[in-house]
PDB file of C-alpha atoms and ligand atoms in Angstrom:
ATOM      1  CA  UNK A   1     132.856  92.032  85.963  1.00 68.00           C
ATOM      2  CA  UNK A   2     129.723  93.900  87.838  1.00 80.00           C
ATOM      3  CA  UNK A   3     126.511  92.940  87.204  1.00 90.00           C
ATOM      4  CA  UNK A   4     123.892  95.175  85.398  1.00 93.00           C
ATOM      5  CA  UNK A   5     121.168  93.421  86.326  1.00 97.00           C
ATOM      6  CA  UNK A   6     118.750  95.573  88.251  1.00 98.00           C
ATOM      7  CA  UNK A   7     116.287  95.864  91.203  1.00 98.00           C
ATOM      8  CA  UNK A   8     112.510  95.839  89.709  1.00 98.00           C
ATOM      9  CA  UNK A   9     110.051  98.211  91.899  1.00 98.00           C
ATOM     10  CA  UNK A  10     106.754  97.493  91.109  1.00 98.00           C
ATOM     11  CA  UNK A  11     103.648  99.808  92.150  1.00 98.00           C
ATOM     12  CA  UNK A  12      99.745 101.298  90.718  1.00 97.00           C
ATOM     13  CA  UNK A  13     101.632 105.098  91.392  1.00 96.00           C
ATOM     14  CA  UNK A  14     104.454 106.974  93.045  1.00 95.00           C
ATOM     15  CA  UNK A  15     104.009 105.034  96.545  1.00 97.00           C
ATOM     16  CA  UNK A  16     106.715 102.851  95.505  1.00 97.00           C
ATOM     17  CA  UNK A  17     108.926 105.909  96.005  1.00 96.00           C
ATOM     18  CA  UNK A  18     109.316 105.649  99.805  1.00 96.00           C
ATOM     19  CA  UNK A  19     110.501 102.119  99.529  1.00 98.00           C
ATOM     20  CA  UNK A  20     113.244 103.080  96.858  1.00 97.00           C
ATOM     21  CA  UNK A  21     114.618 105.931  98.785  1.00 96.00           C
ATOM     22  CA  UNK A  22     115.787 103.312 101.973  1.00 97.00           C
ATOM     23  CA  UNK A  23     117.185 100.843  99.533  1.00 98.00           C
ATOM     24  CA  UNK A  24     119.143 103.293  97.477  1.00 97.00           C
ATOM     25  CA  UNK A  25     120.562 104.307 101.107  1.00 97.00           C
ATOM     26  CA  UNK A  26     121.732 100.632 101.328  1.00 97.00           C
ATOM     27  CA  UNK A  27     122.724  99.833  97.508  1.00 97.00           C
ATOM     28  CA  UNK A  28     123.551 103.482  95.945  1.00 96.00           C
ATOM     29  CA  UNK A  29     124.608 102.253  92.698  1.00 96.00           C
ATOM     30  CA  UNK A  30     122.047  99.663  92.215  1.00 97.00           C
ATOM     31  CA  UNK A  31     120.382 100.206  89.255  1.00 97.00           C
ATOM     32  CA  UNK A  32     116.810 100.731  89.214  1.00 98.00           C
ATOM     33  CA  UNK A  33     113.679 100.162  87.075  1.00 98.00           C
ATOM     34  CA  UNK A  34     110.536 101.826  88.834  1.00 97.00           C
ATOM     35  CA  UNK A  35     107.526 100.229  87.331  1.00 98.00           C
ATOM     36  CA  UNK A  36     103.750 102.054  87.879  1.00 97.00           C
ATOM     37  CA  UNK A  37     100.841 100.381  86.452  1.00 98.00           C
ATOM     38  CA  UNK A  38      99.336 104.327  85.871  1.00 96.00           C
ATOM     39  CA  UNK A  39      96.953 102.714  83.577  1.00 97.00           C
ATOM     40  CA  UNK A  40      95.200 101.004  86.391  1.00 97.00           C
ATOM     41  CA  UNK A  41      95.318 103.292  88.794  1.00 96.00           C
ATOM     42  CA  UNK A  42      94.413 103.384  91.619  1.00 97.00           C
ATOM     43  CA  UNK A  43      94.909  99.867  92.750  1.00 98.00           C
ATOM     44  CA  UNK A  44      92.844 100.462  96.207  1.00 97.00           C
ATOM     45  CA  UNK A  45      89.355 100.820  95.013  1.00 97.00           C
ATOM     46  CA  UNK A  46      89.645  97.532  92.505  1.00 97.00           C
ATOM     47  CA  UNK A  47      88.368  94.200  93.977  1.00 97.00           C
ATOM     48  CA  UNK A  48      90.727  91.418  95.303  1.00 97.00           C
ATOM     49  CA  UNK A  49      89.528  89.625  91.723  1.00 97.00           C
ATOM     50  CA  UNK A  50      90.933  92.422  89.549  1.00 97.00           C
ATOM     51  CA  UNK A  51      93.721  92.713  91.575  1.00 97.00           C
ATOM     52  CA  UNK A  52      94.565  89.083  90.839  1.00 97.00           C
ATOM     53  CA  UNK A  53      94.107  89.037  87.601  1.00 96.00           C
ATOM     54  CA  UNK A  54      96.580  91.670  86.925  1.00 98.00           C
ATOM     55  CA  UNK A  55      99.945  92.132  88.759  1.00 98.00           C
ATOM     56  CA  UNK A  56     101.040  88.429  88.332  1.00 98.00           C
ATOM     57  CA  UNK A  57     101.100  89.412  84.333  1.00 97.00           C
ATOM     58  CA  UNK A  58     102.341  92.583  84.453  1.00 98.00           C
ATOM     59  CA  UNK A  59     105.189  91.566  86.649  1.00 98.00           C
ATOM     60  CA  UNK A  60     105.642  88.637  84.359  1.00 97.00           C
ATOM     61  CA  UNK A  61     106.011  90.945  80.958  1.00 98.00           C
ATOM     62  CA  UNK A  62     108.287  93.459  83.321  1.00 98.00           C
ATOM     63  CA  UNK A  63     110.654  90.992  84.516  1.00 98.00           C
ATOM     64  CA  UNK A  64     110.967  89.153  80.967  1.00 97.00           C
ATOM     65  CA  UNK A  65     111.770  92.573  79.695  1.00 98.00           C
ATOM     66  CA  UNK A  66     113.687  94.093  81.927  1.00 98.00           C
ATOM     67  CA  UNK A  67     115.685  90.837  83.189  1.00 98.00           C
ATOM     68  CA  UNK A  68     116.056  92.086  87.380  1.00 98.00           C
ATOM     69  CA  UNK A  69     117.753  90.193  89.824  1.00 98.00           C
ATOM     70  CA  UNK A  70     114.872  90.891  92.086  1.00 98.00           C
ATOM     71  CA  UNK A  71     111.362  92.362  92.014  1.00 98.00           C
ATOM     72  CA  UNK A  72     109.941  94.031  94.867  1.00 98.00           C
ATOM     73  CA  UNK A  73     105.904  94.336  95.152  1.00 98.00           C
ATOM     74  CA  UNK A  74     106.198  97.805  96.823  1.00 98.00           C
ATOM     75  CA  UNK A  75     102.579  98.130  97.130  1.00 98.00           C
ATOM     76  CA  UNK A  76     100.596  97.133 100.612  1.00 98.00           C
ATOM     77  CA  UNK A  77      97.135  96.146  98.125  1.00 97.00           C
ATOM     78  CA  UNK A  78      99.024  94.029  95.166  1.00 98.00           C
ATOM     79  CA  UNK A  79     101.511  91.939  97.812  1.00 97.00           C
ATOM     80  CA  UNK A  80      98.123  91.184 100.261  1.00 95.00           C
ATOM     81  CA  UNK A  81      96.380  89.759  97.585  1.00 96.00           C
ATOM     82  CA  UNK A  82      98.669  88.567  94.779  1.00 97.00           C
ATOM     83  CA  UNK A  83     101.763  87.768  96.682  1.00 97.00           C
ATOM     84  CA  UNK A  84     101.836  84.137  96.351  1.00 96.00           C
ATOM     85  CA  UNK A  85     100.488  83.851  92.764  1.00 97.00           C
ATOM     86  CA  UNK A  86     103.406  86.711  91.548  1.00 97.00           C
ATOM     87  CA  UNK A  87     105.810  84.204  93.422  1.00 97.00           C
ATOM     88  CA  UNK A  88     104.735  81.562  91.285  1.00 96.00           C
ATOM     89  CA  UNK A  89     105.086  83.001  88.324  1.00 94.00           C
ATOM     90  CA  UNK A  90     107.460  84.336  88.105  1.00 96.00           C
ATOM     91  CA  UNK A  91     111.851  82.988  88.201  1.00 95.00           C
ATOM     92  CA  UNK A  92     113.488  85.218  90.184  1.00 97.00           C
ATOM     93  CA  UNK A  93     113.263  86.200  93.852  1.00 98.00           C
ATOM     94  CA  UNK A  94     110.187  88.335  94.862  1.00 98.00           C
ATOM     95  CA  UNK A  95     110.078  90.941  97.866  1.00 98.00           C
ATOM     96  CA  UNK A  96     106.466  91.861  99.427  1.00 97.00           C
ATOM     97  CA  UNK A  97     105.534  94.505 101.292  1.00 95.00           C
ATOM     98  CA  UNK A  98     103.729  93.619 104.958  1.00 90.00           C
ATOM     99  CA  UNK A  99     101.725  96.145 107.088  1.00 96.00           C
ATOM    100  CA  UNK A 100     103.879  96.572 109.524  1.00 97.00           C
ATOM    101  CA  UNK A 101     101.815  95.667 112.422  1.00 98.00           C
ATOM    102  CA  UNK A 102     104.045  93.513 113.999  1.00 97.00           C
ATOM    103  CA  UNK A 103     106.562  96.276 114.810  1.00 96.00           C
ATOM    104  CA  UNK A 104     104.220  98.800 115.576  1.00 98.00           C
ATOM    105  CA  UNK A 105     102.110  96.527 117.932  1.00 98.00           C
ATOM    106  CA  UNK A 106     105.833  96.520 119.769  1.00 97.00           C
ATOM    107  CA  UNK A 107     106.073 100.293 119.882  1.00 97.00           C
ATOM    108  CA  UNK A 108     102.601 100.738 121.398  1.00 98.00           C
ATOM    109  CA  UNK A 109     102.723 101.885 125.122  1.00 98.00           C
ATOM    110  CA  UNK A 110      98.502 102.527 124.673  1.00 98.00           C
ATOM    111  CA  UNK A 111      98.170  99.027 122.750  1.00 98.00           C
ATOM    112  CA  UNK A 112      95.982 100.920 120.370  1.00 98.00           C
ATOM    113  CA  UNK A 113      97.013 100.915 116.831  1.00 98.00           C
ATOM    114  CA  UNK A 114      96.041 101.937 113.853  1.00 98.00           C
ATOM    115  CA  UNK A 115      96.688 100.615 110.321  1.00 98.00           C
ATOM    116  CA  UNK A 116      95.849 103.253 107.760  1.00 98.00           C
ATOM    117  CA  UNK A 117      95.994 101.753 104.406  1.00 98.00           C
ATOM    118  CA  UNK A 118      93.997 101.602 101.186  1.00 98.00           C
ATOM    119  CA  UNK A 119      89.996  99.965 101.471  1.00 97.00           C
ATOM    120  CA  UNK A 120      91.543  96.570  99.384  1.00 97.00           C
ATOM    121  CA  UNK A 121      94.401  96.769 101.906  1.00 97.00           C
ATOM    122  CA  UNK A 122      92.549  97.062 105.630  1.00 97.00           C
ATOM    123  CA  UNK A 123      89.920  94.449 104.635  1.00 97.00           C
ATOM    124  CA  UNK A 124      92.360  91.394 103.601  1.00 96.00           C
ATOM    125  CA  UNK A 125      92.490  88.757 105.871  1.00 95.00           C
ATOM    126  CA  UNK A 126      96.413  88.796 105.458  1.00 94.00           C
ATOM    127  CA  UNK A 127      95.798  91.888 107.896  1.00 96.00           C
ATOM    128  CA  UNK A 128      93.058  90.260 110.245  1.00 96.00           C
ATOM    129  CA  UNK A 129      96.397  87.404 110.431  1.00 97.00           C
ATOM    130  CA  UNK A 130      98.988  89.698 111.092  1.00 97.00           C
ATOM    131  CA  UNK A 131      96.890  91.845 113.930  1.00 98.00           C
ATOM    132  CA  UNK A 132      95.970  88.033 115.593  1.00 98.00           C
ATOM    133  CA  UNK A 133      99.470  86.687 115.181  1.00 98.00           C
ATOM    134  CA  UNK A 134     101.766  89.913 116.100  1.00 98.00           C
ATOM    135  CA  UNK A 135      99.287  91.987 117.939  1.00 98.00           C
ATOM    136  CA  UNK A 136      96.693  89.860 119.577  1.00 98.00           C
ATOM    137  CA  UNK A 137      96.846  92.194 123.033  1.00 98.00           C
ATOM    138  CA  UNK A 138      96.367  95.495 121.032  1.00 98.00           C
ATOM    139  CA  UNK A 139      93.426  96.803 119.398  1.00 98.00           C
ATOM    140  CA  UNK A 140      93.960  96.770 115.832  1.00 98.00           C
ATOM    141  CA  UNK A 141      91.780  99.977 114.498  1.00 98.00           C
ATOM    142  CA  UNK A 142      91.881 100.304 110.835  1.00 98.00           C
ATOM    143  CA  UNK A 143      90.622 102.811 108.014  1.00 98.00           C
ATOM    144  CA  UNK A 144      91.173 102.674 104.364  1.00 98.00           C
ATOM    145  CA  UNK A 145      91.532 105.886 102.235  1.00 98.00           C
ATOM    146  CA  UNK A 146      91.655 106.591  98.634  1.00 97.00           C
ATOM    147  CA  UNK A 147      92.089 110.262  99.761  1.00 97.00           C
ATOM    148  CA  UNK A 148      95.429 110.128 101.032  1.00 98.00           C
ATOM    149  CA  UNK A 149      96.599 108.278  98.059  1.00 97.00           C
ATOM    150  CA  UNK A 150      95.185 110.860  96.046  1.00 96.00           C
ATOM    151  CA  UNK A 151      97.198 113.850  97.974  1.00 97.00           C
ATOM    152  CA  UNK A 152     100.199 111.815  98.208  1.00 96.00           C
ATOM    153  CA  UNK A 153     100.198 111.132  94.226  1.00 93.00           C
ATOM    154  CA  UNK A 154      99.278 115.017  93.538  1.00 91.00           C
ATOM    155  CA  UNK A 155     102.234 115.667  96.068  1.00 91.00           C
ATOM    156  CA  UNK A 156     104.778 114.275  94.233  1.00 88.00           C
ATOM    157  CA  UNK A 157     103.494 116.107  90.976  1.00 84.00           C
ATOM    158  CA  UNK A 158     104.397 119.015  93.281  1.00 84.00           C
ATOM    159  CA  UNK A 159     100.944 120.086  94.605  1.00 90.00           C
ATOM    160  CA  UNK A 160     101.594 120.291  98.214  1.00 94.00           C
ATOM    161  CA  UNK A 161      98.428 118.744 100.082  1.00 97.00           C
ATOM    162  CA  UNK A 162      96.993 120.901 103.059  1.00 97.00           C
ATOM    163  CA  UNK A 163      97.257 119.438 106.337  1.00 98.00           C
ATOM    164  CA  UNK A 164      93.684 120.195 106.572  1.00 98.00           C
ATOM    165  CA  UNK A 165      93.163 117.797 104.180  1.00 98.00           C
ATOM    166  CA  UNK A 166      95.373 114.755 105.583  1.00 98.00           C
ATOM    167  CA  UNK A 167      93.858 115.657 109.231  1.00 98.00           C
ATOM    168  CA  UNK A 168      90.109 114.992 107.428  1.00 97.00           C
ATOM    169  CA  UNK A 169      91.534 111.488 106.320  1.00 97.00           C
ATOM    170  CA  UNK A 170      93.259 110.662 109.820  1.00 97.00           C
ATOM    171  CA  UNK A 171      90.192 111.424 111.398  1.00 97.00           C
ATOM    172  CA  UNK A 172      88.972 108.285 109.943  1.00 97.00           C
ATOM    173  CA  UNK A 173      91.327 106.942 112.114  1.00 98.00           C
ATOM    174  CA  UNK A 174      90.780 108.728 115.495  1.00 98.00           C
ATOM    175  CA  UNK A 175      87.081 109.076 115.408  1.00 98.00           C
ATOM    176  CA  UNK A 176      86.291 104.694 115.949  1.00 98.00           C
ATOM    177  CA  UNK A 177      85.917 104.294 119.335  1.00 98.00           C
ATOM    178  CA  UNK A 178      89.107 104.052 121.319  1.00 97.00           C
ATOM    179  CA  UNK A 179      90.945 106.132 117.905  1.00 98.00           C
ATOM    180  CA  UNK A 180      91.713 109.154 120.610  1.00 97.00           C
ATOM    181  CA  UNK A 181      94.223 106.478 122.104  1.00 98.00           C
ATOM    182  CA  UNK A 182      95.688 105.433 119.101  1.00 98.00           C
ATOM    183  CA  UNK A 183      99.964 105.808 119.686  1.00 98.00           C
ATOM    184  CA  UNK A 184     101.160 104.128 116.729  1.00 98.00           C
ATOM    185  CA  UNK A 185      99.938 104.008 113.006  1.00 98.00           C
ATOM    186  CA  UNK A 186     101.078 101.404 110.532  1.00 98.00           C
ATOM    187  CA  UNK A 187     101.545 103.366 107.200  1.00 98.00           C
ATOM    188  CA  UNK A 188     100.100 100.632 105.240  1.00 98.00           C
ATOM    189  CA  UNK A 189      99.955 101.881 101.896  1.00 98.00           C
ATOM    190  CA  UNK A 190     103.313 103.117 100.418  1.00 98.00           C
ATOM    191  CA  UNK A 191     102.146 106.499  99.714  1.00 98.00           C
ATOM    192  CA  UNK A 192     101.219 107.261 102.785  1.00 98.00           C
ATOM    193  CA  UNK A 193     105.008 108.042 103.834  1.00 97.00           C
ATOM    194  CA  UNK A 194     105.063 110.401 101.022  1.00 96.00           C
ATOM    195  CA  UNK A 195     102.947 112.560 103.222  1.00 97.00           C
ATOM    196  CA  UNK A 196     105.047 111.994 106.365  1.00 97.00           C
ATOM    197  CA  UNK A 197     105.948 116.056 107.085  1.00 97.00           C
ATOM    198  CA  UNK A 198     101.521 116.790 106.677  1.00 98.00           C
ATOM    199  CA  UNK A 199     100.957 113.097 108.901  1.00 98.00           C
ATOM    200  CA  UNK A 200     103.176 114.359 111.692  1.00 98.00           C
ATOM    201  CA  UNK A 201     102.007 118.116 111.921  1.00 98.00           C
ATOM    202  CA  UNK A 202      98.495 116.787 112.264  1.00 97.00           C
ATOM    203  CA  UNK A 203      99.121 113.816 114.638  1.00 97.00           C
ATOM    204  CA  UNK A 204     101.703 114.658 117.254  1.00 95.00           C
ATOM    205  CA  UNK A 205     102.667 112.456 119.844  1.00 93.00           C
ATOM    206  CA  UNK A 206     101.748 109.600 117.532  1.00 98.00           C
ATOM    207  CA  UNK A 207     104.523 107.455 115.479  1.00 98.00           C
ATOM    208  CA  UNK A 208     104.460 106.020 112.022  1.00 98.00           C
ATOM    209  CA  UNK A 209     105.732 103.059 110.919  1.00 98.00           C
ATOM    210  CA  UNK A 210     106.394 101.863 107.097  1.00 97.00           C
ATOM    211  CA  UNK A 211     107.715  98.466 105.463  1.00 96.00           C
ATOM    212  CA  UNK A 212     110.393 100.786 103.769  1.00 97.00           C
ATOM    213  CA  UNK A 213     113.268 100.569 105.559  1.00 96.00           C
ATOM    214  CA  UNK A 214     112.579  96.705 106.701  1.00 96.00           C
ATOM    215  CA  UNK A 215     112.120  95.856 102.915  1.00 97.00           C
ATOM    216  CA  UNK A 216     115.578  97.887 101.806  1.00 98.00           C
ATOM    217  CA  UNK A 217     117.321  95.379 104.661  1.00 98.00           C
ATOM    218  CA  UNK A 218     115.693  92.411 102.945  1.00 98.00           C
ATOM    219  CA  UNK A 219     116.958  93.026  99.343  1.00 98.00           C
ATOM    220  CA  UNK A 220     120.283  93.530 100.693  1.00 98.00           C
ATOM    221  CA  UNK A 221     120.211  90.563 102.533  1.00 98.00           C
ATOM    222  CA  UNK A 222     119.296  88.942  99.650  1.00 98.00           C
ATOM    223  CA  UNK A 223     121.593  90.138  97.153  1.00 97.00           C
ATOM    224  CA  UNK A 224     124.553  90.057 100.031  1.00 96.00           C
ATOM    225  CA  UNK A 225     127.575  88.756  97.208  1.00 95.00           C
ATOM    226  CA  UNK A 226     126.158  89.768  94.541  1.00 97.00           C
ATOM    227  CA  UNK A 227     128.282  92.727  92.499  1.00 96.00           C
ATOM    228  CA  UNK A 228     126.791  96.080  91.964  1.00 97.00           C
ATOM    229  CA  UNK A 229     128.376  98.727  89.205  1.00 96.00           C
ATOM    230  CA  UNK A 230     131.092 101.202  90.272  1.00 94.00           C
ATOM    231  CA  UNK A 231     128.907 103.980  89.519  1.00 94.00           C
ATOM    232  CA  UNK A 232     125.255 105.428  90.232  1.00 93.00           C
ATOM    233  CA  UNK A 233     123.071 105.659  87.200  1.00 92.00           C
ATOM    234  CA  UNK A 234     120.063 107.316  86.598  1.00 93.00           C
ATOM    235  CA  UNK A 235     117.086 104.474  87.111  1.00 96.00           C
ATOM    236  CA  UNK A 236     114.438 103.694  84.623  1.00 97.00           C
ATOM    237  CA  UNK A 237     110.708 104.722  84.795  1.00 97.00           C
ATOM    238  CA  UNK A 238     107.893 102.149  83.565  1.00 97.00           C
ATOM    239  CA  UNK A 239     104.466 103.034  83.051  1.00 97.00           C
ATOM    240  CA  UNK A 240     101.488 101.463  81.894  1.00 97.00           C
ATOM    241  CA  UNK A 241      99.827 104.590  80.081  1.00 97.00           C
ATOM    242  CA  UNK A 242     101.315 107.689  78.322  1.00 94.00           C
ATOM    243  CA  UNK A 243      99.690 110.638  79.339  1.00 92.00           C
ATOM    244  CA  UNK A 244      99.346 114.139  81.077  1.00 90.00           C
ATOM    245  CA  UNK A 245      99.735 112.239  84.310  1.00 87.00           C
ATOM    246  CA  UNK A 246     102.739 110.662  83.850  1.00 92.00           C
ATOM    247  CA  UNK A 247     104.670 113.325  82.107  1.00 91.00           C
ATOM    248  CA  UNK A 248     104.324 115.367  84.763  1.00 88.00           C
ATOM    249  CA  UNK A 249     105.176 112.470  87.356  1.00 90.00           C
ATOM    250  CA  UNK A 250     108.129 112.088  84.359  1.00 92.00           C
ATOM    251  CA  UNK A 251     109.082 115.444  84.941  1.00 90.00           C
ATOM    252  CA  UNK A 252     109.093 115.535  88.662  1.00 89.00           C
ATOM    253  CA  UNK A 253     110.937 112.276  88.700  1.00 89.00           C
ATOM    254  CA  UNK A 254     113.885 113.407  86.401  1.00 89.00           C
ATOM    255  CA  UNK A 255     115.052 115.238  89.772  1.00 86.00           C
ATOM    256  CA  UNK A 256     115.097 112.178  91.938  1.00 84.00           C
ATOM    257  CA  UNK A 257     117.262 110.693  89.399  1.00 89.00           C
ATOM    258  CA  UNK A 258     115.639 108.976  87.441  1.00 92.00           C
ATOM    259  CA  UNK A 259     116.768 109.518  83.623  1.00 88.00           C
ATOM    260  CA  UNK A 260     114.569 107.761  81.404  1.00 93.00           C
ATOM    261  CA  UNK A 261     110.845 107.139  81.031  1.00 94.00           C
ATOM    262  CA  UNK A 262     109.408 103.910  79.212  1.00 96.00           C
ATOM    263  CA  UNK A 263     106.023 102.545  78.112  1.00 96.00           C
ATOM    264  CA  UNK A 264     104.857  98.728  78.766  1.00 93.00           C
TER     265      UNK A 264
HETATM  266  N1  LIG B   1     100.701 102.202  96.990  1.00 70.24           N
HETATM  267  C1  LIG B   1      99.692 101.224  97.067  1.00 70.24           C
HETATM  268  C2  LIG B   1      99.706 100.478  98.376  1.00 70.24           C
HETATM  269  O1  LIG B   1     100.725 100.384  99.020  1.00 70.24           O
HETATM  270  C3  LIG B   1      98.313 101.452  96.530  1.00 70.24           C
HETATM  271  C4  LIG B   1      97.761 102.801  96.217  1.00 70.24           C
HETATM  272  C5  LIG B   1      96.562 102.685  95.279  1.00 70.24           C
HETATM  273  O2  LIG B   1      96.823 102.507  94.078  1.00 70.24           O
HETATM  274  O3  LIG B   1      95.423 102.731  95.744  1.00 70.24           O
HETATM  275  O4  LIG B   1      98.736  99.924  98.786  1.00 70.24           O
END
């Protein structure tokens, strides 16, 4: 008999997104619940202490309702600072997503890197850790923007963001000293791939890295056995708030298959 049981993505938006599409590459008839806490978005201008004192519950009341065999933090600002405490509270396996410094530090041919993420994100010593541990001969340049989160959310609501705009955010980036070096930039914040057509056109010659497709090998390693249905079916939508907002995300969202839309 398959199993029904699905794959829980958790994020505060849309960002989640870019770490479905890889996994639904690997598992195409997994079935999916996408959960974003709208009501509390965005997650990168809260403090660490708000932060805390809200994704642990909210994944709790997601994976009692929706019974996954897996949830999967795919946000950079809820798995750096509630990571361990979701863990613990909750019964079933937990994927987090990492900046991924460590591969980008191996990409670099200028070791300069940059890790573009949201303000909670860049300032977490999880990231001051992963810069000393996988990137100690690089410098580690870092910026946090709410901006591109913005774009990226009013992207997927179809609003196409200017590259004059992502360039403005980027430049947060390239203007620190040593930023005109910069090679390799660590998508840190799951939106951020979103915008990967506008992040190219304004930054050539540099690469981007993202957790996505590392995290999609993870939850297939860890639910190597396990049975999936015969079929694809249209995944779930979660949100936190009814509103404008998320009807429209609803509506753009009904394209990238997924069918129904729910309220927590
Ligand atoms: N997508 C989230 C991340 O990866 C956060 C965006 C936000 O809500 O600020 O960090």
């Amino acid at each position: 008999m398959s199993d029904a049981r699905p794959i829980l993505f958790f994020d505060s938006g849309v960002g989640g997104l870019s770490v479905v599409a890889p996994t639904r590459a690997l598992l195409p008839t997994a079935p999916i619940v996408y959960a974003a806490d709208s009501a509390f978005f965005p997650y990168g201008i809260r403090s660490e202490a708000e932060i805390a004192a809200r994704v642990p519950a909210l994944l709790g009341r997601l994976v009692e309702r929706y019974r996954p065999r897996l949830a999967v933090i795919a946000c950079n600002t809820a798995s750096t600072i509630a990571l361990p405490a979701v863990r613990a509270a909750l019964d079933v396996p937990v994927v987090g997503t990492v900046p991924a410094i460590k591969p980008a530090a191996a990409m670099s041919a200028t070791r300069v890197i940059g890790v573009l993420g949201t303000e909670a994100t860049v300032r977490q010593p999880y990231v001051d850790d992963l810069a000393a541990r996988f990137a100690a001969d690089c410098t580690v340049l870092r910026h946090g923007s709410a901006g591109l989160v913005t774009l990226a959310e009013a992207e997927l609501a179809g609003k196409v963001a200017p590259e004059a705009a992502v360039a403005r955010e980027l430049d947060g980036l390239f203007a620190q000293p040593g930023g005109d070096r910069i090679d390799v930039i660590v998508n840190a914040c799951t939106h951020f791939p979103l915008l990967a057509a506008q992040l190219a056109a304004v930054a050539p010659g540099v690469r981007f890295v993202d957790g996505g497709p590392g995290i999609a090998l993870r939850i297939a390693h860890l639910t190597q056995g396990q049975s999936w249905p015969d079929r694809a079916a249209p995944g779930t939508l979660v949100f936190t708030a009814g509103g404008e907002r998320e009807s429209r995300i609803a509506a753009t969202l009904a394209q990238r298959d997924f069918g129904k839309t729910e309220l927590l």
